[in-house]
Tab-separated table of C-alpha atoms in Angstrom:
chain	number	residue	atom	x	y	z
A	1	MET	CA	22.536	86.169	-47.144
A	2	SER	CA	22.304	82.626	-46.472
A	3	VAL	CA	19.374	80.868	-44.702
A	4	PRO	CA	20.437	78.296	-41.906
A	5	LEU	CA	19.392	74.774	-42.447
A	6	ARG	CA	16.965	73.008	-40.218
A	7	PRO	CA	17.683	69.396	-39.140
A	8	PRO	CA	15.269	66.858	-40.530
A	9	VAL	CA	12.249	65.929	-38.292
A	10	PRO	CA	13.420	62.276	-37.556
A	11	LEU	CA	16.657	63.593	-36.136
A	12	LEU	CA	14.907	66.002	-33.746
A	13	ALA	CA	12.700	63.280	-32.474
A	14	ALA	CA	15.821	61.184	-31.608
A	15	LEU	CA	17.440	64.011	-29.740
A	16	PHE	CA	14.377	64.483	-27.574
A	17	LEU	CA	14.239	60.724	-26.586
A	18	ALA	CA	17.833	60.782	-25.492
A	19	LEU	CA	17.332	63.906	-23.503
A	20	ALA	CA	14.350	62.110	-21.715
A	21	LEU	CA	16.457	59.067	-20.785
A	22	LEU	CA	19.208	61.221	-19.283
A	23	LEU	CA	16.739	63.032	-17.043
A	24	THR	CA	14.893	59.902	-15.668
A	25	GLY	CA	18.108	57.770	-15.292
A	26	CYS	CA	17.477	54.265	-13.635
A	27	THR	CA	14.822	55.243	-11.179
A	28	SER	CA	12.136	54.314	-13.596
A	29	GLY	CA	12.962	50.537	-13.152
A	30	PRO	CA	11.947	48.424	-10.220
A	31	ALA	CA	13.610	48.829	-6.895
A	32	PRO	CA	16.239	46.191	-5.816
A	33	ALA	CA	14.796	43.570	-3.554
A	34	LYS	CA	15.969	43.686	0.183
A	35	ALA	CA	17.608	40.699	1.666
A	36	PRO	CA	15.276	38.949	3.999
A	37	VAL	CA	15.941	39.175	7.754
A	38	GLY	CA	17.966	36.195	8.870
A	39	ALA	CA	19.582	35.648	5.429
A	40	PRO	CA	23.330	34.369	5.622
A	41	GLY	CA	25.604	37.234	6.512
A	42	GLN	CA	22.922	39.493	8.163
A	43	GLY	CA	24.378	39.897	11.711
A	44	ALA	CA	22.947	38.499	14.897
A	45	ALA	CA	19.853	37.107	13.295
A	46	GLY	CA	21.730	35.195	10.611
A	47	SER	CA	22.938	31.707	10.185
A	48	GLU	CA	26.553	32.752	10.602
A	49	SER	CA	25.765	34.185	14.102
A	50	ASP	CA	23.992	30.844	15.041
A	51	ALA	CA	27.079	28.952	14.126
A	52	ALA	CA	29.269	31.278	16.249
A	53	SER	CA	26.891	30.818	19.206
A	54	VAL	CA	27.343	26.978	18.963
A	55	ARG	CA	31.106	27.343	18.812
A	56	ARG	CA	31.064	29.548	21.951
A	57	ALA	CA	28.793	27.115	23.998
A	58	SER	CA	30.614	25.567	26.937
A	59	PRO	CA	31.012	21.726	26.832
A	60	GLU	CA	29.288	19.582	29.391
A	61	PRO	CA	31.430	19.127	32.367
A	62	GLU	CA	32.782	15.571	32.910
A	63	PRO	CA	31.117	13.876	36.018
A	64	THR	CA	33.231	13.935	39.168
A	65	PRO	CA	34.008	10.529	40.713
A	66	ALA	CA	32.074	10.050	44.025
A	67	GLU	CA	34.092	10.542	47.118
A	68	ILE	CA	33.538	8.999	50.522
A	69	PRO	CA	31.194	11.166	52.557
A	70	GLY	CA	32.893	12.826	55.705
A	71	LEU	CA	36.476	12.400	54.560
A	72	GLY	CA	38.518	15.714	54.134
A	73	PRO	CA	41.416	16.032	51.590
A	74	GLU	CA	44.184	14.904	54.101
A	75	THR	CA	42.347	11.592	54.831
A	76	ARG	CA	41.514	10.987	51.192
A	77	ALA	CA	45.191	11.415	50.312
A	78	GLU	CA	46.059	8.708	52.643
A	79	ILE	CA	44.055	6.169	50.915
A	80	PRO	CA	46.305	4.284	48.527
A	81	GLU	CA	45.611	4.690	44.839
A	82	GLU	CA	45.289	0.851	44.438
A	83	ALA	CA	42.819	0.475	47.263
A	84	ARG	CA	39.258	-0.334	45.906
A	85	GLN	CA	37.719	-1.380	49.353
A	86	ALA	CA	37.598	0.986	52.323
A	87	PHE	CA	35.970	0.114	55.692
A	88	VAL	CA	35.263	3.588	57.197
A	89	VAL	CA	34.787	3.686	60.954
A	90	THR	CA	33.619	7.080	62.044
A	91	GLY	CA	33.662	7.891	65.817
A	92	GLU	CA	31.022	9.938	67.426
A	93	GLY	CA	33.658	12.241	69.010
A	94	GLU	CA	37.401	12.395	69.906
A	95	ASP	CA	36.697	11.109	73.467
A	96	ALA	CA	33.732	8.789	72.519
A	97	ASN	CA	33.830	5.001	72.333
A	98	ARG	CA	30.894	4.590	69.974
A	99	SER	CA	31.082	4.710	66.327
A	100	SER	CA	29.457	3.560	63.072
A	101	ALA	CA	31.022	1.658	60.129
A	102	VAL	CA	30.385	1.558	56.396
A	103	LEU	CA	32.191	-0.605	53.778
A	104	TYR	CA	32.803	1.354	50.430
A	105	ALA	CA	34.109	-0.015	47.185
A	106	ARG	CA	35.050	1.552	43.868
A	107	GLU	CA	34.550	-1.121	40.954
A	108	ASP	CA	34.880	1.718	38.390
A	109	PRO	CA	37.412	4.538	39.222
A	110	ALA	CA	35.325	6.899	36.937
A	111	GLU	CA	32.341	6.503	39.141
A	112	GLY	CA	34.240	6.570	42.344
A	113	TRP	CA	33.240	5.153	45.791
A	114	VAL	CA	29.945	3.496	46.525
A	115	ALA	CA	28.729	2.231	49.953
A	116	VAL	CA	28.034	-1.534	49.715
A	117	THR	CA	27.272	-2.335	53.350
A	118	GLY	CA	26.328	-0.540	56.636
A	119	PRO	CA	26.119	1.615	58.462
A	120	TRP	CA	26.816	-0.732	61.381
A	121	ASP	CA	27.032	0.091	65.054
A	122	ALA	CA	30.519	-0.301	66.476
A	123	HIS	CA	32.754	0.392	69.430
A	124	ASN	CA	36.235	1.720	69.566
A	125	GLY	CA	38.733	2.472	72.373
A	126	MET	CA	37.405	3.341	75.862
A	127	LYS	CA	38.908	6.878	75.836
A	128	GLY	CA	38.175	7.524	72.173
A	129	TRP	CA	40.712	8.315	69.415
A	130	THR	CA	44.301	9.504	69.049
A	131	ASP	CA	46.684	10.619	66.308
A	132	HIS	CA	49.604	9.133	68.408
A	133	HIS	CA	48.601	5.807	69.944
A	134	VAL	CA	50.827	4.390	72.685
A	135	ALA	CA	50.383	1.182	74.645
A	136	GLY	CA	47.760	1.339	77.409
A	137	ASP	CA	46.138	4.730	76.415
A	138	LEU	CA	42.908	2.968	75.814
A	139	ARG	CA	42.456	5.064	72.701
A	140	SER	CA	42.105	3.711	69.021
A	141	PRO	CA	44.638	4.995	66.466
A	142	THR	CA	43.300	7.304	63.655
A	143	GLY	CA	44.468	6.989	60.218
A	144	VAL	CA	44.339	4.693	57.141
A	145	TYR	CA	45.614	1.080	57.455
A	146	THR	CA	45.690	-1.804	55.206
A	147	LEU	CA	43.929	-5.061	55.997
A	148	THR	CA	45.660	-8.229	54.889
A	149	ASP	CA	45.185	-10.963	57.448
A	150	ALA	CA	42.340	-12.532	59.360
A	151	GLY	CA	41.836	-15.312	61.806
A	152	GLY	CA	39.682	-16.499	64.773
A	153	ARG	CA	38.804	-19.237	67.298
A	154	LEU	CA	36.042	-20.420	65.043
A	155	PRO	CA	36.435	-22.107	61.648
A	156	ASP	CA	36.885	-20.019	58.566
A	157	PRO	CA	33.343	-18.743	57.616
A	158	GLY	CA	34.398	-18.180	53.961
A	159	ALA	CA	37.045	-15.337	54.527
A	160	LEU	CA	38.779	-14.197	51.349
A	161	LEU	CA	41.717	-12.766	53.275
A	162	PRO	CA	44.218	-15.522	54.634
A	163	TYR	CA	42.487	-16.970	57.712
A	164	ASP	CA	44.225	-18.361	60.773
A	165	GLU	CA	42.050	-20.589	62.907
A	166	HIS	CA	43.734	-21.080	66.376
A	167	PRO	CA	42.568	-21.894	69.903
A	168	ARG	CA	44.869	-18.933	71.123
A	169	PHE	CA	42.139	-16.565	69.949
A	170	ALA	CA	40.014	-17.755	72.960
A	171	VAL	CA	39.523	-14.947	75.575
A	172	ASP	CA	37.680	-14.728	78.832
A	173	GLY	CA	37.187	-12.079	81.573
A	174	VAL	CA	34.892	-9.051	81.573
A	175	GLY	CA	34.974	-5.652	79.835
A	176	PHE	CA	34.862	-2.052	81.199
A	177	PHE	CA	31.205	-2.336	82.064
A	178	GLY	CA	31.338	-5.766	83.319
A	179	GLU	CA	30.267	-7.372	80.069
A	180	PRO	CA	31.789	-10.830	79.279
A	181	LEU	CA	34.491	-10.853	76.764
A	182	GLU	CA	34.165	-14.461	75.724
A	183	GLY	CA	33.827	-14.879	72.062
A	184	SER	CA	35.211	-11.447	71.155
A	185	PHE	CA	38.042	-12.895	69.091
A	186	ASP	CA	35.908	-15.695	67.440
A	187	TYR	CA	36.527	-13.740	64.188
A	188	VAL	CA	39.202	-11.001	63.732
A	189	VAL	CA	40.705	-8.941	61.055
A	190	ALA	CA	44.104	-7.525	61.894
A	191	ILE	CA	44.467	-3.772	61.335
A	192	ASN	CA	47.973	-3.002	59.996
A	193	TYR	CA	48.881	-0.640	62.690
A	194	ASN	CA	52.455	-1.448	64.173
A	195	ARG	CA	52.495	-5.017	62.801
A	196	THR	CA	54.023	-7.025	60.033
A	197	GLU	CA	51.754	-7.687	57.150
A	198	GLY	CA	51.101	-11.172	55.718
A	199	VAL	CA	51.304	-13.082	58.973
A	200	THR	CA	48.695	-14.184	61.487
A	201	PRO	CA	47.060	-11.545	63.622
A	202	LEU	CA	48.554	-13.339	66.611
A	203	ASP	CA	52.112	-12.284	65.665
A	204	ARG	CA	53.471	-9.962	68.127
A	205	THR	CA	56.220	-8.203	66.027
A	206	ARG	CA	56.023	-4.501	66.680
A	207	PRO	CA	58.048	-2.465	63.934
A	208	LEU	CA	57.467	0.843	65.767
A	209	GLY	CA	58.424	-0.620	69.145
A	210	LEU	CA	56.432	-2.119	72.047
A	211	GLU	CA	55.703	1.362	73.495
A	212	ARG	CA	53.506	2.257	70.426
A	213	GLY	CA	51.053	-0.555	71.286
A	214	GLY	CA	49.724	-3.146	68.813
A	215	GLY	CA	47.219	-5.981	68.358
A	216	ILE	CA	44.695	-3.550	67.057
A	217	TRP	CA	41.945	-5.698	65.301
A	218	ILE	CA	38.409	-5.484	64.070
A	219	HIS	CA	36.677	-8.193	66.152
A	220	VAL	CA	33.316	-9.355	67.415
A	221	ASP	CA	31.557	-6.727	69.682
A	222	HIS	CA	31.162	-7.744	73.257
A	223	GLY	CA	28.705	-4.909	74.089
A	224	GLY	CA	31.202	-2.198	75.339
A	225	PRO	CA	34.257	-0.277	74.500
A	226	THR	CA	37.537	-1.812	73.644
A	227	GLN	CA	41.152	-1.203	74.603
A	228	GLY	CA	41.970	0.245	71.179
A	229	CYS	CA	40.271	-2.155	68.612
A	230	VAL	CA	37.178	-1.762	66.533
A	231	SER	CA	34.385	-4.095	67.193
A	232	ILE	CA	31.178	-4.916	65.417
A	233	PRO	CA	28.434	-7.426	65.886
A	234	GLU	CA	29.304	-11.204	65.125
A	235	GLU	CA	26.938	-11.496	61.988
A	236	ARG	CA	28.594	-8.438	60.668
A	237	MET	CA	32.121	-9.792	61.325
A	238	GLU	CA	31.171	-12.809	59.146
A	239	GLU	CA	29.823	-10.588	56.378
A	240	LEU	CA	32.993	-8.496	56.458
A	241	LEU	CA	35.229	-11.525	56.267
A	242	ARG	CA	33.303	-12.719	53.375
A	243	THR	CA	33.484	-9.411	51.588
A	244	LEU	CA	37.118	-8.108	52.084
A	245	ASP	CA	38.851	-9.068	49.110
A	246	PRO	CA	42.780	-9.027	48.909
A	247	ALA	CA	42.457	-8.483	45.159
A	248	MET	CA	40.838	-5.125	45.943
A	249	ASN	CA	43.566	-4.050	48.455
A	250	PRO	CA	41.237	-3.237	51.359
A	251	VAL	CA	41.949	-0.538	53.987
A	252	ILE	CA	40.406	0.763	57.124
A	253	VAL	CA	39.788	4.411	57.452
A	254	MET	CA	39.296	5.130	61.271
A	255	GLY	CA	38.959	7.927	63.487
A	256	ASP	CA	36.408	10.525	65.070
A	257	ALA	CA	34.420	12.597	62.608
A	258	GLU	CA	36.385	15.686	63.132
A	259	SER	CA	39.816	14.035	62.448
A	260	LEU	CA	38.417	12.190	59.371
A	261	GLY	CA	37.216	15.494	58.021
A	262	ARG	CA	40.612	17.143	57.881
């Protein structure tokens, strides 16, 4: 009968050590460090999320060029693109003969229109305003019209528009309220309603026909309503003549407030 051999003591010690390692595994080592909150790639609090928020931010809106107050889209559309001066005459009502006037300019199209003079007191036609002016209706025509020619009985005060000094601008008589008309045409600017541009305001050519009236001017105020013109005080006429610049393609925008707001 044979006796089984026992393994040497050193071999037994090695076997016990291996068994102990298998039972404990890696838990006996230090736990892995947690990524700090806000580290890259860690969701809403991380830097990648911050970058996405910047990408989603809306850009600052571009400033809108300033428009002339009181003018609606239809009226604004009538102002020529090349016009950089606009003399805006706003009536108190469709049947009113009092109005106010402001001169606007747009030196920089990106900034839009800026008021440069006014408001000034003004008069218009005795019976107010109309979209369809005819001779003798005592109403001023509404709309947008170019301004290209000036003149008057008095010498040129420094007008930038072509100026026709002529004695035929003399006028006498009285107005609707008995006020004297003398001096009303000392200075005038022709409104290009039913007239030929580039000639003296005294020219009587009427492209639309005589029945549609004509001779619609900006002239010196005589203290009462007109037959269809726009009138402002004499010192304002002088200022207007020295300011309206043909290089800026000036226009007049005229009518009662409701009409201009269309």
